Tab-separated table of C-alpha atoms in Angstrom:
chain	number	residue	atom	x	y	z
U	1	MET	CA	-11.576	-71.670	-16.639
U	2	VAL	CA	-8.546	-71.782	-18.883
U	3	LYS	CA	-8.815	-70.241	-22.250
U	4	ILE	CA	-6.787	-72.375	-25.247
U	5	GLY	CA	-5.502	-70.415	-27.997
U	6	PRO	CA	-4.585	-71.731	-31.373
U	7	HIS	CA	-2.274	-74.604	-31.480
U	8	GLY	CA	-3.517	-75.371	-27.864
U	9	ARG	CA	-1.528	-72.508	-26.219
U	10	VAL	CA	-2.948	-71.375	-22.839
U	11	VAL	CA	-3.679	-67.545	-23.563
U	12	GLU	CA	-5.832	-66.328	-20.705
U	13	ASP	CA	-8.352	-67.210	-18.162
U	14	TYR	CA	-11.290	-67.238	-20.519
U	15	THR	CA	-12.397	-70.285	-22.575
U	16	VAL	CA	-12.358	-70.479	-26.323
U	17	PHE	CA	-15.802	-71.407	-27.640
U	18	ASP	CA	-16.789	-73.106	-30.644
U	19	ASP	CA	-18.701	-71.316	-33.475
U	20	GLU	CA	-22.186	-72.284	-32.078
U	21	HIS	CA	-21.667	-69.237	-29.605
U	22	PRO	CA	-21.391	-65.487	-30.663
U	23	THR	CA	-18.030	-64.367	-29.518
U	24	VAL	CA	-16.620	-60.732	-28.932
U	25	ILE	CA	-12.838	-61.245	-29.034
U	26	ILE	CA	-10.956	-58.567	-26.853
U	27	MET	CA	-7.288	-58.173	-28.070
U	28	HIS	CA	-4.106	-56.780	-26.775
U	29	ALA	CA	-0.503	-57.264	-27.060
U	30	ALA	CA	1.792	-57.793	-24.084
U	31	VAL	CA	3.970	-54.560	-24.474
U	32	GLY	CA	4.053	-53.220	-21.011
U	33	SER	CA	0.894	-53.667	-19.030
U	34	GLY	CA	-1.222	-50.994	-20.060
U	35	HIS	CA	-2.573	-52.427	-23.226
U	36	ARG	CA	-3.668	-55.771	-21.296
U	37	SER	CA	-5.288	-53.649	-18.463
U	38	ALA	CA	-7.621	-51.809	-20.693
U	39	ALA	CA	-8.535	-54.867	-22.556
U	40	LYS	CA	-9.113	-56.843	-19.150
U	41	ALA	CA	-11.276	-53.636	-18.098
U	42	VAL	CA	-13.367	-54.115	-21.394
U	43	ALA	CA	-13.911	-58.099	-20.920
U	44	GLU	CA	-15.036	-57.328	-17.424
U	45	ALA	CA	-17.351	-54.742	-18.716
U	46	PHE	CA	-19.350	-57.353	-20.598
U	47	GLU	CA	-19.878	-59.437	-17.684
U	48	ILE	CA	-21.106	-56.343	-15.747
U	49	LEU	CA	-23.517	-55.708	-18.410
U	50	ARG	CA	-24.488	-59.314	-18.638
U	51	LYS	CA	-25.352	-59.046	-14.663
U	52	THR	CA	-26.906	-55.758	-14.498
U	53	ASN	CA	-29.065	-54.647	-17.429
U	54	GLY	CA	-29.394	-57.758	-19.563
U	55	SER	CA	-27.848	-55.893	-22.543
U	56	VAL	CA	-25.363	-58.647	-23.197
U	57	PRO	CA	-27.112	-61.983	-24.352
U	58	ASP	CA	-26.539	-65.024	-22.061
U	59	ASP	CA	-24.952	-67.039	-24.831
U	60	LEU	CA	-22.392	-64.219	-25.812
U	61	ARG	CA	-18.683	-65.306	-24.971
U	62	VAL	CA	-15.710	-63.232	-24.361
U	63	GLU	CA	-12.417	-64.208	-25.610
U	64	PHE	CA	-9.384	-62.501	-24.101
U	65	LEU	CA	-6.020	-62.727	-26.404
U	66	ASP	CA	-2.550	-61.632	-26.500
U	67	VAL	CA	-1.841	-61.239	-30.035
U	68	LEU	CA	1.705	-61.784	-29.748
U	69	GLU	CA	1.054	-65.362	-28.243
U	70	LEU	CA	-0.216	-66.197	-31.753
U	71	GLY	CA	2.275	-64.866	-34.242
U	72	ARG	CA	4.410	-67.379	-36.305
U	73	ILE	CA	7.390	-65.804	-34.796
U	74	ARG	CA	7.427	-65.635	-31.036
U	75	PHE	CA	9.095	-62.455	-29.392
U	76	ASP	CA	9.157	-60.713	-26.085
U	77	GLY	CA	7.101	-57.508	-26.552
U	78	ASP	CA	8.224	-56.374	-23.295
U	79	LYS	CA	11.835	-56.482	-24.197
U	80	THR	CA	10.975	-54.891	-27.495
U	81	ALA	CA	9.301	-51.949	-25.545
U	82	SER	CA	12.279	-51.430	-23.498
U	83	SER	CA	14.710	-50.923	-26.255
U	84	PHE	CA	12.712	-47.830	-26.792
U	85	THR	CA	13.384	-46.363	-23.386
U	86	GLY	CA	17.247	-46.247	-23.985
U	87	PRO	CA	19.098	-44.484	-26.762
U	88	LEU	CA	16.273	-44.732	-28.994
U	89	ARG	CA	14.101	-42.699	-27.039
U	90	PRO	CA	14.386	-39.375	-29.162
U	91	TYR	CA	13.745	-41.557	-32.362
U	92	TYR	CA	10.903	-43.070	-30.909
U	93	ASP	CA	9.562	-39.543	-29.965
U	94	ILE	CA	9.774	-38.313	-33.607
U	95	THR	CA	7.589	-41.038	-34.779
U	96	TRP	CA	4.715	-39.442	-32.681
U	97	ARG	CA	4.528	-36.132	-33.050
U	98	TYR	CA	6.383	-34.600	-36.015
U	99	THR	CA	4.625	-33.393	-38.995
U	100	LEU	CA	5.740	-35.999	-41.731
U	101	THR	CA	5.123	-39.057	-39.184
U	102	GLY	CA	1.954	-37.355	-38.302
U	103	ARG	CA	0.697	-37.697	-41.816
U	104	LEU	CA	2.085	-41.044	-42.925
U	105	LEU	CA	-0.828	-43.350	-42.342
U	106	TRP	CA	-1.302	-47.254	-42.449
U	107	GLY	CA	-4.800	-47.755	-43.759
U	108	GLY	CA	-5.133	-51.339	-43.013
U	109	GLY	CA	-3.979	-54.491	-44.895
U	110	THR	CA	-3.416	-58.078	-45.129
U	111	ALA	CA	0.389	-58.331	-45.463
U	112	TRP	CA	1.058	-58.246	-41.564
U	113	SER	CA	-1.524	-61.003	-41.129
U	114	ARG	CA	-0.297	-63.341	-43.965
U	115	ILE	CA	3.467	-63.462	-42.825
U	116	MET	CA	3.221	-63.221	-39.067
U	117	PHE	CA	-0.404	-64.143	-37.941
U	118	PRO	CA	-2.157	-66.960	-40.106
U	119	SER	CA	-3.057	-68.867	-36.935
U	120	PHE	CA	-5.226	-65.986	-35.948
U	121	THR	CA	-6.690	-65.681	-39.114
U	122	GLN	CA	-7.588	-69.591	-39.113
U	123	HIS	CA	-8.903	-68.966	-35.463
U	124	VAL	CA	-11.148	-65.971	-36.785
U	125	LYS	CA	-12.529	-68.158	-39.557
U	126	THR	CA	-13.466	-70.788	-36.990
U	127	VAL	CA	-14.691	-68.660	-34.104
U	128	LYS	CA	-16.691	-66.065	-36.439
U	129	PRO	CA	-16.711	-63.273	-33.837
U	130	VAL	CA	-19.410	-60.658	-33.872
U	131	ALA	CA	-17.082	-57.966	-33.108
U	132	ILE	CA	-13.375	-57.527	-32.011
U	133	VAL	CA	-11.904	-54.781	-29.781
U	134	ALA	CA	-8.158	-54.039	-30.024
U	135	THR	CA	-6.147	-52.061	-27.484
U	136	HIS	CA	-2.940	-52.077	-29.253
U	137	ILE	CA	-1.869	-51.266	-32.711
U	138	THR	CA	-0.427	-54.613	-33.506
U	139	ALA	CA	-3.649	-56.125	-32.231
U	140	ALA	CA	-5.987	-53.671	-34.362
U	141	ASN	CA	-4.018	-54.575	-37.820
U	142	VAL	CA	-3.879	-58.102	-37.343
U	143	ALA	CA	-7.838	-58.080	-36.704
U	144	VAL	CA	-8.355	-55.852	-39.725
U	145	GLY	CA	-5.922	-58.220	-41.735
U	146	ALA	CA	-7.701	-61.227	-40.608
U	147	ARG	CA	-11.330	-59.853	-41.544
U	148	MET	CA	-10.043	-59.206	-44.996
U	149	LEU	CA	-8.625	-62.713	-45.441
U	150	SER	CA	-11.538	-64.481	-44.049
U	151	GLY	CA	-14.039	-62.696	-45.880
U	152	GLN	CA	-16.189	-62.306	-42.798
U	153	ASP	CA	-17.737	-58.950	-41.792
U	154	PHE	CA	-17.512	-58.009	-38.073
U	155	PRO	CA	-16.662	-54.449	-36.665
U	156	VAL	CA	-13.162	-53.840	-35.419
U	157	VAL	CA	-13.163	-51.298	-32.530
U	158	CYS	CA	-9.927	-49.615	-31.666
U	159	VAL	CA	-8.890	-48.362	-28.306
U	160	PRO	CA	-5.798	-46.400	-27.732
U	161	THR	CA	-4.556	-46.403	-24.175
U	162	ASP	CA	-2.985	-43.085	-24.281
U	163	TYR	CA	-3.976	-39.541	-24.929
U	164	GLU	CA	-2.960	-39.240	-28.573
U	165	THR	CA	-3.298	-41.749	-31.528
U	166	GLU	CA	-0.129	-42.455	-33.751
U	167	GLY	CA	-0.319	-43.073	-37.623
U	168	MET	CA	-0.001	-46.829	-37.639
U	169	TRP	CA	-3.514	-47.736	-36.426
U	170	PRO	CA	-5.890	-48.900	-39.105
U	171	HIS	CA	-7.604	-45.887	-39.573
U	172	ARG	CA	-9.551	-46.222	-42.903
U	173	SER	CA	-10.570	-49.778	-41.896
U	174	THR	CA	-11.669	-49.209	-38.369
U	175	ASP	CA	-15.411	-49.258	-37.663
U	176	LEU	CA	-15.096	-47.230	-34.410
U	177	PHE	CA	-12.175	-45.180	-32.740
U	178	CYS	CA	-13.074	-45.080	-28.809
U	179	VAL	CA	-10.685	-42.168	-27.677
U	180	ALA	CA	-10.111	-40.352	-24.380
U	181	THR	CA	-10.567	-36.840	-25.361
U	182	GLU	CA	-11.555	-34.428	-28.046
U	183	HIS	CA	-7.995	-33.408	-28.417
U	184	MET	CA	-7.426	-37.088	-29.736
U	185	ALA	CA	-10.719	-36.673	-32.049
U	186	GLU	CA	-8.962	-33.537	-33.559
U	187	THR	CA	-6.081	-35.953	-34.648
U	188	LEU	CA	-8.113	-38.398	-36.165
U	189	ARG	CA	-10.298	-36.339	-38.259
U	190	PRO	CA	-7.290	-34.897	-40.533
U	191	ARG	CA	-6.350	-38.867	-40.675
U	192	LYS	CA	-9.567	-39.157	-42.705
U	193	VAL	CA	-11.341	-41.153	-39.903
U	194	PRO	CA	-15.223	-40.074	-40.472
U	195	GLU	CA	-16.978	-38.295	-37.772
U	196	GLU	CA	-19.395	-41.511	-37.228
U	197	CYS	CA	-16.271	-43.590	-36.511
U	198	ILE	CA	-15.198	-41.534	-33.459
U	199	ARG	CA	-16.670	-41.813	-29.994
U	200	ILE	CA	-14.992	-40.034	-26.852
U	201	THR	CA	-15.382	-42.722	-24.274
U	202	GLY	CA	-12.339	-42.349	-22.131
U	203	ILE	CA	-9.401	-44.851	-21.598
U	204	PRO	CA	-10.998	-48.160	-19.905
U	205	THR	CA	-10.336	-49.150	-16.425
U	206	ARG	CA	-11.610	-51.692	-13.837
U	207	ALA	CA	-14.508	-50.764	-12.093
U	208	GLY	CA	-12.869	-50.587	-8.734
U	209	PHE	CA	-10.965	-47.280	-9.561
U	210	SER	CA	-14.137	-45.408	-9.489
U	211	GLN	CA	-15.721	-46.952	-6.350
U	212	ASP	CA	-16.104	-45.248	-2.944
U	213	TYR	CA	-14.047	-46.975	-0.048
U	214	ASP	CA	-14.439	-46.394	3.683
U	215	TRP	CA	-11.369	-43.831	4.269
U	216	GLU	CA	-10.393	-44.868	7.795
U	217	SER	CA	-10.934	-48.525	7.609
U	218	THR	CA	-9.007	-48.597	4.496
U	219	ARG	CA	-6.105	-46.793	5.772
U	220	VAL	CA	-6.019	-48.976	8.779
U	221	LYS	CA	-5.719	-52.084	6.281
U	222	PHE	CA	-2.747	-50.659	4.663
U	223	GLY	CA	-1.121	-49.659	7.925
U	224	LEU	CA	-1.234	-45.868	7.023
U	225	PRO	CA	-1.579	-43.043	9.569
U	226	LEU	CA	-4.740	-41.149	9.786
U	227	ASP	CA	-3.348	-37.846	10.596
U	228	LYS	CA	-1.023	-37.388	7.413
U	229	LYS	CA	-1.006	-36.691	3.793
U	230	VAL	CA	-0.369	-40.047	1.870
U	231	VAL	CA	1.767	-39.558	-1.074
U	232	LEU	CA	1.590	-42.773	-3.109
U	233	VAL	CA	4.834	-43.219	-4.989
U	234	LEU	CA	4.122	-45.600	-7.986
U	235	ALA	CA	7.609	-47.129	-8.643
U	236	GLY	CA	6.545	-50.968	-9.149
U	237	ALA	CA	7.659	-51.906	-12.705
U	238	HIS	CA	6.404	-54.259	-15.036
U	239	LEU	CA	9.397	-53.450	-17.221
U	240	PRO	CA	12.242	-52.322	-15.183
U	241	GLN	CA	14.162	-50.294	-17.867
U	242	PRO	CA	11.608	-47.653	-18.317
U	243	TYR	CA	11.875	-46.651	-14.641
U	244	VAL	CA	15.526	-46.693	-14.300
U	245	ARG	CA	15.519	-42.716	-14.391
U	246	PHE	CA	12.268	-42.443	-12.429
U	247	ARG	CA	13.802	-44.673	-9.501
U	248	SER	CA	17.110	-42.708	-9.788
U	249	ALA	CA	14.979	-39.447	-9.029
U	250	LEU	CA	13.453	-41.076	-6.232
U	251	ASP	CA	16.548	-42.512	-4.771
U	252	GLN	CA	18.204	-38.999	-4.756
U	253	MET	CA	15.161	-37.502	-2.783
U	254	ILE	CA	14.988	-40.298	-0.237
U	255	PRO	CA	17.814	-38.642	2.138
U	256	TYR	CA	15.439	-35.670	2.458
U	257	LEU	CA	12.104	-37.321	3.246
U	258	HIS	CA	12.630	-36.439	6.857
U	259	LEU	CA	11.831	-32.834	5.898
U	260	PHE	CA	8.340	-33.666	5.045
U	261	SER	CA	7.132	-35.243	8.305
U	262	GLU	CA	3.497	-34.141	7.396
U	263	MET	CA	3.599	-36.636	4.816
U	264	GLN	CA	3.573	-40.363	4.624
U	265	MET	CA	5.449	-41.637	1.498
U	266	VAL	CA	4.112	-45.088	0.382
U	267	PHE	CA	6.446	-46.349	-2.281
U	268	ILE	CA	4.918	-49.281	-4.381
U	269	ALA	CA	7.884	-51.849	-5.388
U	270	GLY	CA	5.419	-54.314	-7.120
U	271	ARG	CA	6.935	-57.645	-7.564
U	272	ASP	CA	10.370	-56.365	-7.823
U	273	GLN	CA	11.758	-57.749	-4.702
U	274	GLU	CA	15.367	-56.537	-5.135
U	275	TYR	CA	14.165	-52.777	-5.470
U	276	ALA	CA	11.881	-53.609	-2.551
U	277	ALA	CA	14.664	-54.734	-0.303
U	278	HIS	CA	16.657	-51.658	-1.446
U	279	LEU	CA	14.105	-49.560	-0.344
U	280	ARG	CA	13.680	-51.024	2.985
U	281	ARG	CA	17.251	-50.870	3.587
U	282	GLU	CA	17.279	-47.048	2.971
U	283	LYS	CA	14.366	-46.572	5.285
U	284	GLU	CA	15.935	-48.476	8.149
U	285	GLU	CA	19.688	-46.945	7.810
U	286	ARG	CA	18.023	-43.281	7.609
U	287	GLY	CA	15.383	-43.911	10.226
U	288	LEU	CA	12.448	-42.604	8.019
U	289	ASP	CA	9.330	-43.181	10.000
U	290	ASN	CA	7.390	-41.394	7.154
U	291	MET	CA	8.310	-43.735	4.836
U	292	THR	CA	6.110	-47.097	4.045
U	293	VAL	CA	7.432	-49.850	1.417
U	294	LEU	CA	4.614	-51.975	-0.098
U	295	ASP	CA	5.220	-54.794	-2.460
U	296	TYR	CA	2.589	-55.932	-5.203
U	297	VAL	CA	-0.823	-54.437	-3.960
U	298	GLU	CA	-3.865	-56.310	-4.956
U	299	ASP	CA	-6.366	-53.797	-4.163
U	300	MET	CA	-4.686	-50.624	-5.762
U	301	ALA	CA	-7.748	-48.974	-6.324
U	302	ALA	CA	-8.761	-48.875	-2.787
U	303	LEU	CA	-5.114	-47.523	-1.747
U	304	MET	CA	-5.535	-44.865	-4.501
U	305	ALA	CA	-8.837	-43.787	-3.139
U	306	VAL	CA	-7.352	-43.162	0.323
U	307	SER	CA	-4.258	-41.282	-0.910
U	308	ASP	CA	-3.762	-37.790	-1.188
U	309	ILE	CA	-1.421	-37.378	-4.152
U	310	ALA	CA	0.682	-39.742	-6.303
U	311	ILE	CA	4.186	-39.495	-7.829
U	312	CYS	CA	4.271	-41.367	-11.019
U	313	LYS	CA	5.343	-42.026	-14.497
U	314	SER	CA	2.858	-40.847	-17.320
U	315	GLY	CA	1.970	-44.014	-18.666
U	316	GLY	CA	-1.614	-44.018	-20.180
U	317	LEU	CA	-3.214	-46.467	-18.076
U	318	THR	CA	-1.433	-45.326	-14.737
U	319	VAL	CA	-2.671	-41.648	-15.221
U	320	THR	CA	-6.020	-42.752	-16.096
U	321	GLU	CA	-6.534	-44.876	-12.880
U	322	CYS	CA	-5.325	-41.863	-11.020
U	323	LEU	CA	-7.828	-39.612	-12.602
U	324	CYS	CA	-10.723	-42.190	-12.067
U	325	ALA	CA	-9.516	-42.696	-8.400
U	326	ARG	CA	-9.638	-38.982	-7.962
U	327	LEU	CA	-5.908	-39.021	-7.271
U	328	PRO	CA	-3.944	-35.760	-8.009
U	329	MET	CA	-0.645	-36.489	-9.754
U	330	ILE	CA	2.977	-35.284	-9.818
U	331	LEU	CA	4.481	-36.664	-13.189
U	332	LEU	CA	8.201	-37.380	-12.474
U	333	GLY	CA	10.887	-37.617	-15.086
U	334	LYS	CA	11.402	-36.635	-18.874
U	335	ALA	CA	8.998	-38.351	-21.079
U	336	TYR	CA	9.036	-39.382	-24.692
U	337	GLY	CA	6.717	-40.709	-27.230
U	338	GLN	CA	3.089	-41.314	-25.982
U	339	GLU	CA	4.230	-40.577	-22.428
U	340	ASN	CA	5.289	-36.968	-23.716
U	341	ILE	CA	1.697	-36.622	-25.019
U	342	ASN	CA	0.193	-37.600	-21.757
U	343	VAL	CA	2.224	-35.141	-19.817
U	344	ARG	CA	1.486	-32.149	-22.139
U	345	MET	CA	-2.239	-33.192	-21.980
U	346	LEU	CA	-2.621	-33.520	-18.134
U	347	THR	CA	-0.662	-30.341	-17.433
U	348	ALA	CA	-2.244	-28.334	-20.010
U	349	ALA	CA	-5.640	-29.123	-18.616
U	350	GLY	CA	-4.353	-28.484	-14.871
U	351	ALA	CA	-5.055	-32.056	-13.982
U	352	ALA	CA	-1.322	-32.784	-12.912
U	353	SER	CA	2.026	-31.256	-12.230
U	354	HIS	CA	5.264	-32.354	-13.922
U	355	VAL	CA	8.677	-32.234	-12.664
U	356	THR	CA	11.893	-33.775	-14.184
U	357	THR	CA	14.370	-33.892	-11.448
U	358	TYR	CA	14.259	-34.656	-7.634
U	359	ARG	CA	14.991	-31.027	-6.431
U	360	GLU	CA	11.805	-30.010	-8.605
U	361	LEU	CA	9.862	-32.676	-6.963
U	362	MET	CA	10.756	-31.428	-3.510
U	363	VAL	CA	9.799	-28.054	-4.202
U	364	GLU	CA	6.583	-29.202	-5.847
U	365	LEU	CA	5.789	-31.134	-2.517
U	366	ARG	CA	6.503	-27.977	-0.444
U	367	ARG	CA	4.132	-26.129	-2.509
U	368	ILE	CA	1.453	-28.690	-2.033
U	369	LEU	CA	1.916	-28.566	1.666
U	370	ARG	CA	1.817	-24.653	1.788
U	371	ASN	CA	-0.997	-24.274	-0.738
U	372	PRO	CA	-3.572	-27.362	-0.246
U	373	GLN	CA	-5.686	-25.448	-3.195
U	374	VAL	CA	-3.225	-26.830	-5.513
U	375	VAL	CA	-4.462	-30.471	-5.158
U	376	GLU	CA	-7.864	-29.052	-4.956
U	377	ALA	CA	-7.338	-27.373	-8.676
U	378	MET	CA	-6.057	-30.709	-9.654
U	379	LEU	CA	-9.099	-32.576	-8.687
U	380	LEU	CA	-11.330	-30.198	-10.141
U	381	ASN	CA	-9.458	-29.879	-13.494
U	382	GLY	CA	-9.102	-33.807	-13.624
U	383	GLY	CA	-12.974	-34.177	-13.299
U	384	PHE	CA	-13.262	-32.752	-16.892
U	385	ILE	CA	-11.068	-35.427	-18.276
U	386	ARG	CA	-12.295	-38.384	-16.006
U	387	ARG	CA	-14.478	-40.906	-17.547
U	388	PRO	CA	-14.911	-43.789	-15.187
U	389	ASN	CA	-17.557	-45.480	-17.554
U	390	ALA	CA	-15.424	-45.977	-20.475
U	391	ALA	CA	-15.036	-49.686	-20.287
U	392	VAL	CA	-18.771	-50.299	-20.051
U	393	ASP	CA	-19.344	-47.528	-23.000
U	394	ILE	CA	-16.827	-49.188	-25.285
U	395	ALA	CA	-18.595	-52.759	-24.724
U	396	LEU	CA	-21.944	-51.205	-25.515
U	397	ALA	CA	-20.639	-49.703	-28.567
U	398	ALA	CA	-19.002	-52.929	-29.747
U	399	LEU	CA	-22.399	-54.691	-29.422
U	400	ASP	CA	-24.305	-51.980	-31.130
U	401	LEU	CA	-21.970	-52.264	-33.871
U	402	ALA	CA	-22.153	-55.957	-34.073
U	403	LYS	CA	-26.063	-55.424	-34.966
U	404	GLN	CA	-25.579	-53.190	-37.827
U	405	ASP	CA	-25.159	-54.395	-41.630
U	406	VAL	CA	-22.336	-52.632	-43.256
U	407	PRO	CA	-22.460	-52.717	-47.190
U	408	LYS	CA	-19.729	-54.388	-48.811
U	409	THR	CA	-19.037	-51.472	-51.056
U	410	ASP	CA	-18.058	-49.467	-47.795
U	411	PRO	CA	-14.627	-48.395	-47.919
U	412	ARG	CA	-13.684	-49.949	-44.565
U	413	ARG	CA	-14.370	-53.445	-46.104
U	414	LYS	CA	-12.124	-52.980	-48.976
U	415	LYS	CA	-9.048	-55.407	-49.239
U	416	HIS	CA	-5.584	-54.344	-49.282
U	417	PHE	CA	-2.238	-56.057	-49.270
U	418	LEU	CA	-0.454	-52.867	-48.206
U	419	HIS	CA	-2.022	-49.430	-48.016
U	420	PHE	CA	-0.208	-46.584	-46.969
U	421	TYR	CA	-1.307	-42.884	-47.577
U	422	LEU	CA	-0.874	-39.212	-46.385
U	423	GLY	CA	-3.413	-37.636	-44.253
U	424	GLY	CA	-3.933	-33.910	-43.583
U	425	LYS	CA	-1.675	-32.127	-41.353
U	426	PRO	CA	-2.670	-33.291	-37.780
U	427	ALA	CA	-4.142	-30.874	-35.215
U	428	HIS	CA	-1.141	-31.498	-32.738
U	429	VAL	CA	2.165	-31.853	-34.357
U	430	ARG	CA	5.804	-30.419	-33.474
């Protein structure tokens, strides 16, 4: 099936249905791949529920939208995101965690919808959704604005895809925040989000990441040895720019891979053919039998399940997939903004280690070889954060909210053109 968005644009592989069918809209923004992956997981959860326990009505339709496809002015979200990974990184970091920006909040309003997204507002008037689930700040604010402008009454569920929430989510207009940890809830409370509007669900991932796989046959499928520890190097980049420093550190480590003969280093290059060719040249020229190079992997969940440790960046969806797959992590490189938050949370919990240079990475790999209990501790601690049923829990929460009547006097239904305000001091600021 092909989903046709407003103005006849093909948006995703779901179908837009007319207003005779109750519809849940799942919205993301194509800014990197994490927001889309989380939204996709929630969309798939509705279908899982429909097939397993009948909690989803047969006539309920799920619509999957990239909010940037519907803007009056089209811009590339990936390029915009990449601009914050160069010289602007320190400034981006400031917007996340310092006291002033931690207290300056966006309460929800219609300005952004009026200026940039009138087509989505019209779409909402036509479809009359029973609920909207948003995995990106832009999508969440556009959903709230469309609700105000259309005069409709449907719940908006916000799903941050990192391990902290920033100030531009529509705090006072959101019916439910589905967050990953109690740590995040402690940031929402000073921002005047009522307790009943916070639920700790975890970050949604596809169901495959929590499945069990046959260890031996899966390793054979990927051409991996049965007698070595498999180190999965997640270097495939949806956006190349954020991975420049990450890949540079890996390049510096490659000449020393022969020192780790007990490990099979499996580099995932993704769809970046140039980078994959570079890795294969390095492997051949240096004669590295313990180095494997894979392109885009369809069944990443299975590969994670039979690996022993991952070397990765600290993106929210990446680390959550590792947690769900019970795959301990070494987080490589300096982190800014939301990725800085992810590093702090995971290392504080003892669910991952963090290194910034290739030398530190080599030391950490030696430590793991000599002390297997390091990995065992990461697995144990990661279990306290791991929430593999997050997508289903979020889908169920959205359905429950859709059945509730919210009084028109509820502050979350108040209409604003612009609404900035100061909250209390967040629990976690620098």
